[in-house]
mmCIF file of C-alpha atoms and ligand atoms in Angstrom:
data_model
loop_
_atom_site.group_PDB
_atom_site.id
_atom_site.type_symbol
_atom_site.label_atom_id
_atom_site.label_comp_id
_atom_site.label_asym_id
_atom_site.label_seq_id
_atom_site.Cartn_x
_atom_site.Cartn_y
_atom_site.Cartn_z
ATOM 1 C CA MET A 1 264.452 46.355 -79.524
ATOM 2 C CA LEU A 2 264.081 42.859 -78.071
ATOM 3 C CA ALA A 3 266.667 41.992 -75.452
ATOM 4 C CA THR A 4 268.997 39.228 -76.688
ATOM 5 C CA MET A 5 268.993 35.962 -74.782
ATOM 6 C CA GLN A 6 271.730 35.361 -72.209
ATOM 7 C CA ILE A 7 273.322 31.972 -71.620
ATOM 8 C CA LYS A 8 274.176 30.943 -68.094
ATOM 9 C CA SER A 9 277.790 29.986 -68.748
ATOM 10 C CA LYS A 10 278.936 26.428 -68.109
ATOM 11 C CA LEU A 11 282.510 27.690 -68.181
ATOM 12 C CA PRO A 12 282.320 31.091 -66.490
ATOM 13 C CA ALA A 13 286.043 31.242 -65.760
ATOM 14 C CA VAL A 14 287.144 30.453 -69.324
ATOM 15 C CA GLY A 15 288.354 33.126 -71.751
ATOM 16 C CA ALA A 16 290.645 32.960 -74.781
ATOM 17 C CA THR A 17 293.488 30.506 -74.125
ATOM 18 C CA ILE A 18 296.905 31.837 -73.159
ATOM 19 C CA PHE A 19 298.199 30.554 -76.518
ATOM 20 C CA THR A 20 295.671 32.592 -78.511
ATOM 21 C CA THR A 21 296.182 35.645 -76.316
ATOM 22 C CA MET A 22 299.967 35.604 -76.626
ATOM 23 C CA SER A 23 299.937 34.812 -80.371
ATOM 24 C CA LYS A 24 297.631 37.784 -80.925
ATOM 25 C CA MET A 25 299.918 40.013 -78.912
ATOM 26 C CA ALA A 26 302.937 38.726 -80.851
ATOM 27 C CA LEU A 27 301.259 39.780 -84.102
ATOM 28 C CA GLU A 28 300.271 43.150 -82.713
ATOM 29 C CA TYR A 29 303.834 43.920 -81.556
ATOM 30 C CA GLN A 30 305.536 42.104 -84.451
ATOM 31 C CA ALA A 31 307.291 39.944 -81.887
ATOM 32 C CA ILE A 32 309.093 36.656 -82.576
ATOM 33 C CA ASN A 33 306.524 34.115 -81.413
ATOM 34 C CA LEU A 34 308.178 31.458 -79.244
ATOM 35 C CA GLY A 35 304.925 31.214 -77.283
ATOM 36 C CA GLN A 36 302.230 29.006 -78.799
ATOM 37 C CA GLY A 37 303.592 25.556 -79.607
ATOM 38 C CA PHE A 38 303.668 25.094 -83.369
ATOM 39 C CA PRO A 39 306.472 24.643 -85.919
ATOM 40 C CA ASP A 40 307.192 27.650 -88.154
ATOM 41 C CA PHE A 41 308.491 25.337 -90.898
ATOM 42 C CA ASN A 42 306.506 23.207 -93.303
ATOM 43 C CA THR A 43 305.966 19.484 -93.147
ATOM 44 C CA ASP A 44 307.645 16.962 -95.461
ATOM 45 C CA PRO A 45 306.548 17.571 -99.104
ATOM 46 C CA ALA A 46 306.126 13.778 -99.417
ATOM 47 C CA LEU A 47 303.337 13.961 -96.826
ATOM 48 C CA LEU A 48 301.691 16.885 -98.609
ATOM 49 C CA ASN A 49 301.750 14.857 -101.842
ATOM 50 C CA LEU A 50 300.117 11.928 -100.073
ATOM 51 C CA VAL A 51 297.227 14.205 -99.008
ATOM 52 C CA SER A 52 296.675 15.497 -102.520
ATOM 53 C CA ASP A 53 296.959 11.931 -103.887
ATOM 54 C CA ALA A 54 294.275 10.836 -101.422
ATOM 55 C CA MET A 55 291.986 13.628 -102.570
ATOM 56 C CA THR A 56 292.657 12.890 -106.246
ATOM 57 C CA ASN A 57 292.026 9.204 -105.631
ATOM 58 C CA GLY A 58 288.565 9.982 -104.335
ATOM 59 C CA PHE A 59 288.964 9.745 -100.554
ATOM 60 C CA ASN A 60 286.636 12.683 -100.065
ATOM 61 C CA GLN A 61 283.545 11.172 -98.426
ATOM 62 C CA TYR A 62 282.887 10.092 -94.856
ATOM 63 C CA PRO A 63 285.439 7.553 -93.679
ATOM 64 C CA ALA A 64 284.516 4.961 -91.029
ATOM 65 C CA MET A 65 283.294 6.497 -87.778
ATOM 66 C CA ALA A 66 286.286 5.156 -85.824
ATOM 67 C CA GLY A 67 288.745 6.255 -88.510
ATOM 68 C CA VAL A 68 290.347 4.948 -91.702
ATOM 69 C CA PRO A 69 291.222 1.245 -91.086
ATOM 70 C CA SER A 70 294.731 1.473 -92.574
ATOM 71 C CA LEU A 71 295.602 4.303 -90.190
ATOM 72 C CA ARG A 72 294.310 2.358 -87.201
ATOM 73 C CA GLN A 73 296.400 -0.609 -88.311
ATOM 74 C CA VAL A 74 299.540 1.492 -88.630
ATOM 75 C CA ILE A 75 298.997 2.931 -85.139
ATOM 76 C CA SER A 76 298.464 -0.555 -83.734
ATOM 77 C CA GLN A 77 301.690 -1.783 -85.334
ATOM 78 C CA LYS A 78 303.675 1.254 -84.192
ATOM 79 C CA ILE A 79 302.545 0.869 -80.569
ATOM 80 C CA ALA A 80 303.183 -2.889 -80.651
ATOM 81 C CA THR A 81 306.736 -2.304 -81.864
ATOM 82 C CA LEU A 82 307.573 0.574 -79.560
ATOM 83 C CA TYR A 83 305.648 -0.309 -76.407
ATOM 84 C CA GLN A 84 304.982 -4.048 -76.732
ATOM 85 C CA HIS A 85 301.212 -3.830 -76.483
ATOM 86 C CA ARG A 86 299.018 -4.592 -79.482
ATOM 87 C CA TYR A 87 295.749 -2.638 -79.529
ATOM 88 C CA ASP A 88 293.052 -4.114 -81.763
ATOM 89 C CA PRO A 89 292.398 -1.571 -84.554
ATOM 90 C CA GLU A 90 288.739 -2.692 -84.755
ATOM 91 C CA THR A 91 287.773 -2.333 -81.130
ATOM 92 C CA GLU A 92 290.476 -0.327 -79.389
ATOM 93 C CA ILE A 93 291.686 2.526 -81.624
ATOM 94 C CA THR A 94 289.689 5.626 -82.572
ATOM 95 C CA ILE A 95 290.943 8.451 -84.791
ATOM 96 C CA THR A 96 289.956 11.840 -83.411
ATOM 97 C CA SER A 97 290.131 15.503 -84.271
ATOM 98 C CA GLY A 98 293.475 16.049 -82.610
ATOM 99 C CA ALA A 99 294.358 14.994 -79.096
ATOM 100 C CA THR A 100 292.043 17.748 -77.855
ATOM 101 C CA GLN A 101 288.905 15.988 -79.045
ATOM 102 C CA ALA A 102 290.183 12.623 -77.806
ATOM 103 C CA ILE A 103 290.651 14.202 -74.375
ATOM 104 C CA MET A 104 287.187 15.779 -74.377
ATOM 105 C CA ALA A 105 285.494 12.574 -75.589
ATOM 106 C CA SER A 106 287.327 10.358 -73.053
ATOM 107 C CA ILE A 107 286.453 12.662 -70.184
ATOM 108 C CA LEU A 108 282.808 13.007 -71.260
ATOM 109 C CA ALA A 109 282.636 9.218 -71.575
ATOM 110 C CA CYS A 110 283.916 8.385 -68.120
ATOM 111 C CA VAL A 111 283.366 11.368 -65.808
ATOM 112 C CA GLY A 112 280.017 12.542 -64.433
ATOM 113 C CA THR A 113 278.419 14.539 -61.652
ATOM 114 C CA GLY A 114 279.981 13.770 -58.303
ATOM 115 C CA ASN A 115 283.242 12.477 -59.780
ATOM 116 C CA ASP A 116 286.606 14.036 -59.009
ATOM 117 C CA VAL A 117 289.451 14.040 -61.498
ATOM 118 C CA ILE A 118 293.051 14.592 -60.432
ATOM 119 C CA VAL A 119 295.234 16.743 -62.654
ATOM 120 C CA LEU A 120 298.892 17.520 -62.062
ATOM 121 C CA GLU A 121 299.747 21.209 -62.092
ATOM 122 C CA PRO A 122 301.119 22.845 -64.166
ATOM 123 C CA CYS A 123 298.605 21.222 -66.521
ATOM 124 C CA TYR A 124 297.653 21.595 -70.169
ATOM 125 C CA ASP A 125 294.753 23.957 -70.632
ATOM 126 C CA CYS A 126 292.008 21.732 -72.078
ATOM 127 C CA TYR A 127 291.765 19.221 -69.219
ATOM 128 C CA ILE A 128 289.930 21.244 -66.584
ATOM 129 C CA PRO A 129 287.225 22.717 -68.877
ATOM 130 C CA ALA A 130 286.506 19.193 -70.171
ATOM 131 C CA ILE A 131 286.149 17.910 -66.603
ATOM 132 C CA THR A 132 283.820 20.816 -65.756
ATOM 133 C CA LEU A 133 281.639 20.225 -68.843
ATOM 134 C CA ALA A 134 281.354 16.551 -67.877
ATOM 135 C CA GLY A 135 279.972 17.641 -64.493
ATOM 136 C CA GLY A 136 283.069 16.538 -62.597
ATOM 137 C CA ARG A 137 285.397 18.432 -60.333
ATOM 138 C CA ALA A 138 289.076 18.961 -61.085
ATOM 139 C CA ILE A 139 291.409 18.442 -58.160
ATOM 140 C CA SER A 140 294.765 20.030 -58.881
ATOM 141 C CA VAL A 141 297.851 18.478 -57.353
ATOM 142 C CA PRO A 142 300.997 20.569 -57.764
ATOM 143 C CA MET A 143 304.107 18.958 -59.184
ATOM 144 C CA ARG A 144 307.397 19.565 -57.372
ATOM 145 C CA ALA A 145 308.877 22.761 -58.737
ATOM 146 C CA PRO A 146 312.488 22.660 -59.942
ATOM 147 C CA THR A 147 315.304 23.158 -57.445
ATOM 148 C CA GLN A 148 319.097 23.477 -57.753
ATOM 149 C CA THR A 149 319.561 19.759 -57.134
ATOM 150 C CA HIS A 150 316.542 18.610 -59.171
ATOM 151 C CA PRO A 151 316.089 21.235 -61.887
ATOM 152 C CA VAL A 152 313.108 19.572 -63.638
ATOM 153 C CA TYR A 153 309.507 19.407 -62.410
ATOM 154 C CA SER A 154 308.522 16.009 -60.961
ATOM 155 C CA VAL A 155 305.427 14.315 -59.573
ATOM 156 C CA ASP A 156 305.004 14.281 -55.798
ATOM 157 C CA TRP A 157 303.228 10.931 -55.468
ATOM 158 C CA ASP A 158 302.553 11.462 -51.758
ATOM 159 C CA LEU A 159 300.494 14.530 -52.663
ATOM 160 C CA VAL A 160 298.672 12.560 -55.361
ATOM 161 C CA LYS A 161 297.835 9.791 -52.885
ATOM 162 C CA ALA A 162 296.660 12.342 -50.325
ATOM 163 C CA ALA A 163 294.281 13.852 -52.911
ATOM 164 C CA ILE A 164 292.539 10.541 -53.723
ATOM 165 C CA THR A 165 289.116 9.987 -52.132
ATOM 166 C CA SER A 166 286.179 7.676 -52.793
ATOM 167 C CA LYS A 167 284.987 10.282 -55.334
ATOM 168 C CA THR A 168 288.143 10.099 -57.449
ATOM 169 C CA LYS A 169 287.380 8.550 -60.811
ATOM 170 C CA LEU A 170 290.183 9.525 -63.144
ATOM 171 C CA LEU A 171 293.791 10.661 -63.019
ATOM 172 C CA ILE A 172 295.262 12.588 -65.940
ATOM 173 C CA VAL A 173 298.959 12.396 -66.752
ATOM 174 C CA ASN A 174 300.916 13.995 -69.574
ATOM 175 C CA PHE A 175 304.471 12.908 -70.346
ATOM 176 C CA PRO A 176 306.621 14.216 -71.954
ATOM 177 C CA HIS A 177 305.067 17.130 -70.114
ATOM 178 C CA ASN A 178 303.815 20.423 -71.474
ATOM 179 C CA PRO A 179 304.937 22.988 -70.318
ATOM 180 C CA THR A 180 307.852 21.657 -68.223
ATOM 181 C CA GLY A 181 309.488 19.102 -70.549
ATOM 182 C CA ALA A 182 309.550 16.508 -67.746
ATOM 183 C CA VAL A 183 309.511 12.848 -68.809
ATOM 184 C CA ILE A 184 308.041 9.870 -67.002
ATOM 185 C CA THR A 185 310.301 7.386 -65.180
ATOM 186 C CA ALA A 186 309.915 3.681 -64.407
ATOM 187 C CA ALA A 187 309.429 4.658 -60.748
ATOM 188 C CA ASP A 188 306.512 6.899 -61.771
ATOM 189 C CA LEU A 189 304.939 3.975 -63.648
ATOM 190 C CA ASP A 190 305.329 1.809 -60.528
ATOM 191 C CA GLU A 191 303.547 4.446 -58.443
ATOM 192 C CA LEU A 192 300.799 4.733 -61.048
ATOM 193 C CA GLU A 193 300.304 0.977 -61.092
ATOM 194 C CA ALA A 194 300.086 0.742 -57.322
ATOM 195 C CA LEU A 195 297.725 3.622 -56.727
ATOM 196 C CA THR A 196 295.362 3.092 -59.647
ATOM 197 C CA GLN A 197 294.946 -0.570 -58.703
ATOM 198 C CA LYS A 198 294.411 0.234 -55.061
ATOM 199 C CA HIS A 199 291.790 2.900 -55.757
ATOM 200 C CA ASN A 200 290.424 1.472 -59.009
ATOM 201 C CA LEU A 201 290.959 4.645 -61.036
ATOM 202 C CA PHE A 202 290.758 5.325 -64.748
ATOM 203 C CA LEU A 203 293.778 6.958 -66.346
ATOM 204 C CA LEU A 204 294.052 9.389 -69.218
ATOM 205 C CA SER A 205 297.583 9.527 -70.599
ATOM 206 C CA ASP A 206 298.266 12.436 -72.933
ATOM 207 C CA GLU A 207 301.366 11.322 -74.851
ATOM 208 C CA VAL A 208 301.328 13.812 -77.729
ATOM 209 C CA TYR A 209 305.091 14.431 -77.299
ATOM 210 C CA GLU A 210 305.950 10.700 -77.158
ATOM 211 C CA HIS A 211 308.440 11.039 -80.040
ATOM 212 C CA ILE A 212 310.038 14.268 -78.847
ATOM 213 C CA ILE A 213 312.349 13.026 -76.122
ATOM 214 C CA PHE A 214 316.061 13.625 -75.777
ATOM 215 C CA ASP A 215 319.485 12.516 -74.620
ATOM 216 C CA GLY A 216 318.972 8.907 -75.697
ATOM 217 C CA VAL A 217 316.055 8.346 -73.318
ATOM 218 C CA THR A 218 313.132 6.216 -74.556
ATOM 219 C CA HIS A 219 309.572 7.296 -73.813
ATOM 220 C CA LEU A 220 307.878 5.056 -71.236
ATOM 221 C CA SER A 221 304.343 4.902 -72.535
ATOM 222 C CA LEU A 222 301.645 3.709 -70.175
ATOM 223 C CA ALA A 223 301.084 1.075 -72.883
ATOM 224 C CA THR A 224 304.277 -0.644 -71.704
ATOM 225 C CA ARG A 225 302.487 -1.807 -68.537
ATOM 226 C CA PRO A 226 299.578 -4.265 -68.966
ATOM 227 C CA ALA A 227 298.105 -3.290 -65.591
ATOM 228 C CA LEU A 228 297.902 0.323 -66.782
ATOM 229 C CA VAL A 229 296.630 -0.493 -70.286
ATOM 230 C CA ALA A 230 293.530 -2.050 -68.717
ATOM 231 C CA ARG A 231 292.389 1.309 -67.309
ATOM 232 C CA THR A 232 293.934 3.897 -69.643
ATOM 233 C CA PHE A 233 292.741 6.180 -72.411
ATOM 234 C CA LEU A 234 296.046 6.515 -74.286
ATOM 235 C CA ILE A 235 296.024 9.648 -76.412
ATOM 236 C CA SER A 236 298.420 10.987 -79.017
ATOM 237 C CA SER A 237 298.430 13.294 -82.024
ATOM 238 C CA PHE A 238 300.036 13.507 -85.439
ATOM 239 C CA GLY A 239 300.200 17.291 -85.076
ATOM 240 C CA LYS A 240 303.488 17.191 -83.160
ATOM 241 C CA THR A 241 304.915 14.114 -84.875
ATOM 242 C CA THR A 242 304.487 15.261 -88.472
ATOM 243 C CA HIS A 243 304.695 19.068 -88.019
ATOM 244 C CA THR A 244 301.013 19.421 -88.899
ATOM 245 C CA THR A 245 299.364 20.993 -85.858
ATOM 246 C CA GLY A 246 296.723 22.537 -88.122
ATOM 247 C CA TRP A 247 295.439 19.211 -89.421
ATOM 248 C CA LYS A 248 294.087 18.126 -86.057
ATOM 249 C CA ILE A 249 294.424 14.370 -86.457
ATOM 250 C CA GLY A 250 294.900 12.484 -83.212
ATOM 251 C CA TYR A 251 293.820 9.208 -81.680
ATOM 252 C CA CYS A 252 292.725 7.411 -78.562
ATOM 253 C CA CYS A 253 293.556 3.790 -77.678
ATOM 254 C CA ALA A 254 291.682 2.030 -74.897
ATOM 255 C CA PRO A 255 290.361 -1.442 -74.045
ATOM 256 C CA PRO A 256 287.156 -2.425 -75.917
ATOM 257 C CA ALA A 257 284.620 -1.539 -73.215
ATOM 258 C CA MET A 258 286.202 1.891 -72.661
ATOM 259 C CA THR A 259 286.481 2.463 -76.417
ATOM 260 C CA ALA A 260 282.818 1.548 -76.910
ATOM 261 C CA GLU A 261 281.805 4.362 -74.533
ATOM 262 C CA LEU A 262 284.336 6.775 -76.028
ATOM 263 C CA ARG A 263 282.948 6.098 -79.505
ATOM 264 C CA LYS A 264 279.391 6.844 -78.380
ATOM 265 C CA VAL A 265 280.579 10.348 -77.544
ATOM 266 C CA HIS A 266 282.891 10.627 -80.553
ATOM 267 C CA GLN A 267 280.205 9.687 -83.054
ATOM 268 C CA PHE A 268 277.965 12.511 -81.948
ATOM 269 C CA MET A 269 280.707 15.074 -81.430
ATOM 270 C CA VAL A 270 282.209 14.784 -84.897
ATOM 271 C CA PHE A 271 281.188 11.324 -86.210
ATOM 272 C CA THR A 272 284.548 11.059 -87.986
ATOM 273 C CA VAL A 273 287.519 13.212 -89.035
ATOM 274 C CA PRO A 274 288.864 14.246 -92.476
ATOM 275 C CA SER A 275 289.588 11.324 -94.770
ATOM 276 C CA PRO A 276 292.481 12.555 -96.983
ATOM 277 C CA PHE A 277 294.689 13.382 -93.988
ATOM 278 C CA GLN A 278 294.043 9.970 -92.460
ATOM 279 C CA HIS A 279 294.950 8.132 -95.672
ATOM 280 C CA ALA A 280 298.083 10.232 -96.070
ATOM 281 C CA LEU A 281 299.180 9.728 -92.461
ATOM 282 C CA ALA A 282 298.621 5.973 -92.751
ATOM 283 C CA ALA A 283 300.972 5.726 -95.723
ATOM 284 C CA TYR A 284 303.506 8.149 -94.249
ATOM 285 C CA THR A 285 303.626 6.662 -90.739
ATOM 286 C CA SER A 286 304.142 3.144 -92.081
ATOM 287 C CA ASP A 287 307.779 4.281 -92.442
ATOM 288 C CA PRO A 288 309.133 4.391 -88.864
ATOM 289 C CA SER A 289 311.912 6.801 -89.818
ATOM 290 C CA THR A 290 309.246 9.540 -90.004
ATOM 291 C CA TYR A 291 308.992 9.519 -86.205
ATOM 292 C CA LEU A 292 312.252 7.866 -85.131
ATOM 293 C CA THR A 293 314.254 10.824 -86.464
ATOM 294 C CA LEU A 294 312.371 13.363 -84.336
ATOM 295 C CA PRO A 295 314.515 13.147 -81.177
ATOM 296 C CA ASN A 296 317.693 14.166 -83.044
ATOM 297 C CA PHE A 297 315.871 16.777 -85.087
ATOM 298 C CA TYR A 298 314.400 18.505 -82.043
ATOM 299 C CA GLN A 299 317.366 17.949 -79.759
ATOM 300 C CA ALA A 300 319.475 20.052 -82.150
ATOM 301 C CA LYS A 301 316.893 22.845 -81.865
ATOM 302 C CA ARG A 302 316.705 22.544 -78.091
ATOM 303 C CA ASP A 303 320.481 22.758 -77.832
ATOM 304 C CA TYR A 304 320.633 25.668 -80.256
ATOM 305 C CA LEU A 305 318.173 27.742 -78.249
ATOM 306 C CA SER A 306 319.678 26.707 -74.878
ATOM 307 C CA HIS A 307 323.116 27.684 -76.103
ATOM 308 C CA GLY A 308 321.811 30.992 -77.453
ATOM 309 C CA LEU A 309 320.071 31.795 -74.182
ATOM 310 C CA LYS A 310 323.417 31.380 -72.375
ATOM 311 C CA GLN A 311 324.331 34.748 -73.907
ATOM 312 C CA THR A 312 321.376 36.309 -72.092
ATOM 313 C CA ARG A 313 320.344 36.806 -68.481
ATOM 314 C CA PHE A 314 317.826 33.951 -68.724
ATOM 315 C CA ASN A 315 318.773 30.796 -66.868
ATOM 316 C CA VAL A 316 317.766 27.756 -68.925
ATOM 317 C CA LEU A 317 316.388 24.675 -67.167
ATOM 318 C CA PRO A 318 317.044 21.218 -68.641
ATOM 319 C CA SER A 319 314.337 20.035 -71.047
ATOM 320 C CA PRO A 320 314.327 16.225 -71.366
ATOM 321 C CA GLY A 321 311.325 16.192 -73.732
ATOM 322 C CA THR A 322 308.696 18.141 -75.772
ATOM 323 C CA PHE A 323 309.544 21.106 -78.003
ATOM 324 C CA PHE A 324 309.520 23.503 -75.067
ATOM 325 C CA LEU A 325 312.093 24.629 -72.562
ATOM 326 C CA LEU A 326 311.675 26.655 -69.393
ATOM 327 C CA ALA A 327 313.896 29.551 -68.445
ATOM 328 C CA ASP A 328 314.175 31.447 -65.188
ATOM 329 C CA TYR A 329 314.132 35.237 -65.522
ATOM 330 C CA SER A 330 314.818 36.136 -61.880
ATOM 331 C CA GLN A 331 318.021 37.961 -62.876
ATOM 332 C CA ILE A 332 315.983 40.226 -65.118
ATOM 333 C CA SER A 333 312.784 41.053 -63.300
ATOM 334 C CA ASP A 334 310.616 40.646 -60.203
ATOM 335 C CA GLN A 335 307.404 40.755 -62.205
ATOM 336 C CA SER A 336 304.871 37.940 -62.095
ATOM 337 C CA GLU A 337 305.188 35.478 -64.977
ATOM 338 C CA ALA A 338 302.162 36.899 -66.796
ATOM 339 C CA GLU A 339 303.391 40.485 -66.442
ATOM 340 C CA PHE A 340 306.860 39.481 -67.562
ATOM 341 C CA ALA A 341 305.561 37.663 -70.674
ATOM 342 C CA ILE A 342 303.552 40.716 -71.708
ATOM 343 C CA TRP A 343 306.468 43.056 -70.995
ATOM 344 C CA LEU A 344 308.877 40.884 -72.990
ATOM 345 C CA THR A 345 306.570 40.912 -76.016
ATOM 346 C CA GLN A 346 305.852 44.616 -75.861
ATOM 347 C CA THR A 347 309.333 45.864 -74.956
ATOM 348 C CA HIS A 348 311.708 43.337 -76.515
ATOM 349 C CA GLY A 349 309.656 41.724 -79.272
ATOM 350 C CA VAL A 350 309.857 38.094 -78.130
ATOM 351 C CA THR A 351 306.768 36.181 -77.058
ATOM 352 C CA VAL A 352 306.850 33.401 -74.456
ATOM 353 C CA ILE A 353 304.223 31.687 -72.282
ATOM 354 C CA PRO A 354 304.037 32.213 -68.513
ATOM 355 C CA VAL A 355 304.118 28.814 -66.772
ATOM 356 C CA SER A 356 301.604 30.178 -64.229
ATOM 357 C CA ALA A 357 298.960 30.050 -66.999
ATOM 358 C CA PHE A 358 299.023 26.260 -66.549
ATOM 359 C CA TYR A 359 297.847 26.583 -62.927
ATOM 360 C CA GLN A 360 294.228 26.962 -61.820
ATOM 361 C CA SER A 361 295.186 29.922 -59.606
ATOM 362 C CA SER A 362 297.483 31.660 -62.074
ATOM 363 C CA ASP A 363 297.921 34.762 -59.967
ATOM 364 C CA ALA A 364 298.769 32.932 -56.745
ATOM 365 C CA LEU A 365 302.290 33.252 -55.404
ATOM 366 C CA GLU A 366 302.752 29.453 -55.381
ATOM 367 C CA SER A 367 301.942 29.326 -59.119
ATOM 368 C CA ASN A 368 304.689 31.808 -59.968
ATOM 369 C CA HIS A 369 308.266 30.561 -60.046
ATOM 370 C CA GLN A 370 309.696 33.230 -62.367
ATOM 371 C CA LEU A 371 309.654 30.745 -65.224
ATOM 372 C CA VAL A 372 308.544 31.197 -68.814
ATOM 373 C CA ARG A 373 308.168 28.634 -71.588
ATOM 374 C CA PHE A 374 309.969 28.948 -74.917
ATOM 375 C CA CYS A 375 308.922 26.878 -77.951
ATOM 376 C CA PHE A 376 311.929 25.814 -80.029
ATOM 377 C CA ALA A 377 309.987 24.196 -82.892
ATOM 378 C CA LYS A 378 311.337 26.980 -85.090
ATOM 379 C CA GLN A 379 313.717 27.564 -87.965
ATOM 380 C CA VAL A 380 317.267 28.529 -87.007
ATOM 381 C CA ALA A 381 316.684 32.006 -88.462
ATOM 382 C CA THR A 382 313.730 32.526 -86.100
ATOM 383 C CA LEU A 383 315.731 31.305 -83.102
ATOM 384 C CA ASP A 384 318.651 33.556 -84.088
ATOM 385 C CA LEU A 385 316.430 36.617 -84.250
ATOM 386 C CA ALA A 386 314.903 35.805 -80.875
ATOM 387 C CA ILE A 387 318.332 35.222 -79.280
ATOM 388 C CA GLU A 388 319.603 38.522 -80.693
ATOM 389 C CA ARG A 389 316.673 40.374 -79.130
ATOM 390 C CA LEU A 390 316.880 38.480 -75.835
ATOM 391 C CA ALA A 391 320.580 39.259 -75.490
ATOM 392 C CA LYS A 392 319.588 42.931 -75.159
ATOM 393 C CA VAL A 393 317.190 42.295 -72.274
HETATM 394 N N1 PMP B 401 297.994 17.857 -75.107
HETATM 395 C C1 PMP B 401 299.106 18.589 -75.001
HETATM 396 C C2 PMP B 401 299.993 18.378 -73.830
HETATM 397 C C3 PMP B 401 299.429 19.527 -75.983
HETATM 398 O O1 PMP B 401 300.521 20.263 -75.853
HETATM 399 C C4 PMP B 401 298.555 19.691 -77.074
HETATM 400 C C5 PMP B 401 298.791 20.686 -78.167
HETATM 401 N N2 PMP B 401 299.901 21.304 -78.233
HETATM 402 C C6 PMP B 401 297.412 18.914 -77.143
HETATM 403 C C7 PMP B 401 297.155 18.011 -76.149
HETATM 404 C C8 PMP B 401 296.440 19.067 -78.262
HETATM 405 O O2 PMP B 401 296.831 18.383 -79.385
HETATM 406 P P1 PMP B 401 296.033 18.537 -80.755
HETATM 407 O O3 PMP B 401 296.525 19.801 -81.384
HETATM 408 O O4 PMP B 401 296.357 17.313 -81.503
HETATM 409 O O5 PMP B 401 294.579 18.646 -80.405
HETATM 410 N N1 LIG B 402 299.484 22.939 -77.336
HETATM 411 C C1 LIG B 402 299.990 24.171 -77.836
HETATM 412 C C2 LIG B 402 300.889 24.802 -76.794
HETATM 413 O O1 LIG B 402 301.031 24.304 -75.717
HETATM 414 C C3 LIG B 402 298.905 25.149 -78.181
HETATM 415 C C4 LIG B 402 297.664 24.611 -78.760
HETATM 416 C C5 LIG B 402 296.611 25.682 -78.796
HETATM 417 O O2 LIG B 402 296.867 26.796 -79.188
HETATM 418 N N2 LIG B 402 295.454 25.355 -78.345
HETATM 419 O O3 LIG B 402 301.427 25.829 -77.044
#
């Protein structure tokens, strides 16, 4: 028999993502899955009808490479209203296959061999592989871990500044932040402005949770600062905003010259993304109440789970944004986060995500703070079942 060909891996360290691994384990052990971030309820029937209308009305062939014009216009209007910057739908907005593809295309467009990219740890899983595929090097800068007096992760800007060299090309930020729920402050934007101007850096701002922010706080998009807009790939996704993570419709906004390079990559990665979903989302999103109601909707779920976890030995940390919350399990176990997450699934039938999975050195002591991430984008019945099981831990 002929030996099969072997590929020299470009991503030797990459396996299945933590989300896939834990979801598979949840199925195997029939556990309540509060791990992978996706709603377990359906989207608005009105949105589903708009998709089937689009199909019936013949929107079934290739849309424009950059995306359906009406959707780009709606995004432009939404950002202008919320963040006071008007992106030109023609030259500055590109509809992508989820935020994931926008992130990959932006990084491939602007990073190359010899370039360093700073990511803040814990960091979402698709950034570092994209940097590696582009030929760049990811430089991880740890965020400040929560303490008694400041119980939410925060950016240590001195560490960020210390990590910048002449090779640094791009800085990636993600607020509201997965997995910690941290939100960005005006002081953070000031720091970003100062250091990106000083070192002439590009920025990639992953704002997929922009509409999931709590306690009356308004999201501070990088689009609110003209000095940042000029150097930023601003990325978001309809997956989180319309409870449709499986549709994979996202977008990237950037100044014309940056968008032109992004589109060169985009057009040969996917060319364009499914037409009926884009038409439906354009019509749906033209009503601002579809996203302005999300903070209250998710805050009720956050509070429900936080309250439920008070009956357990988990210690809940505040979650100012996203549909995740972190909880400390140090009163339950000394295990590493990964061991604890597996044990919890197998022994108590509730699946969570170890925060250490969002660090490059997941096993290192400094990546383990005895914290796990719970997703509360779930029906009350699901949360109840999980709380009942967790109370027995
Ligand atoms: N960035 C972050 C921070 C995310 O949490 C996710 C998905 N949950 C994505 C990007 C990817 O979004 P999409 O599913 O639209 O590709
Ligand atoms: N972003 C989702 C999360 O953080 C997972 C997406 C995925 O499975 N790739 O849970």
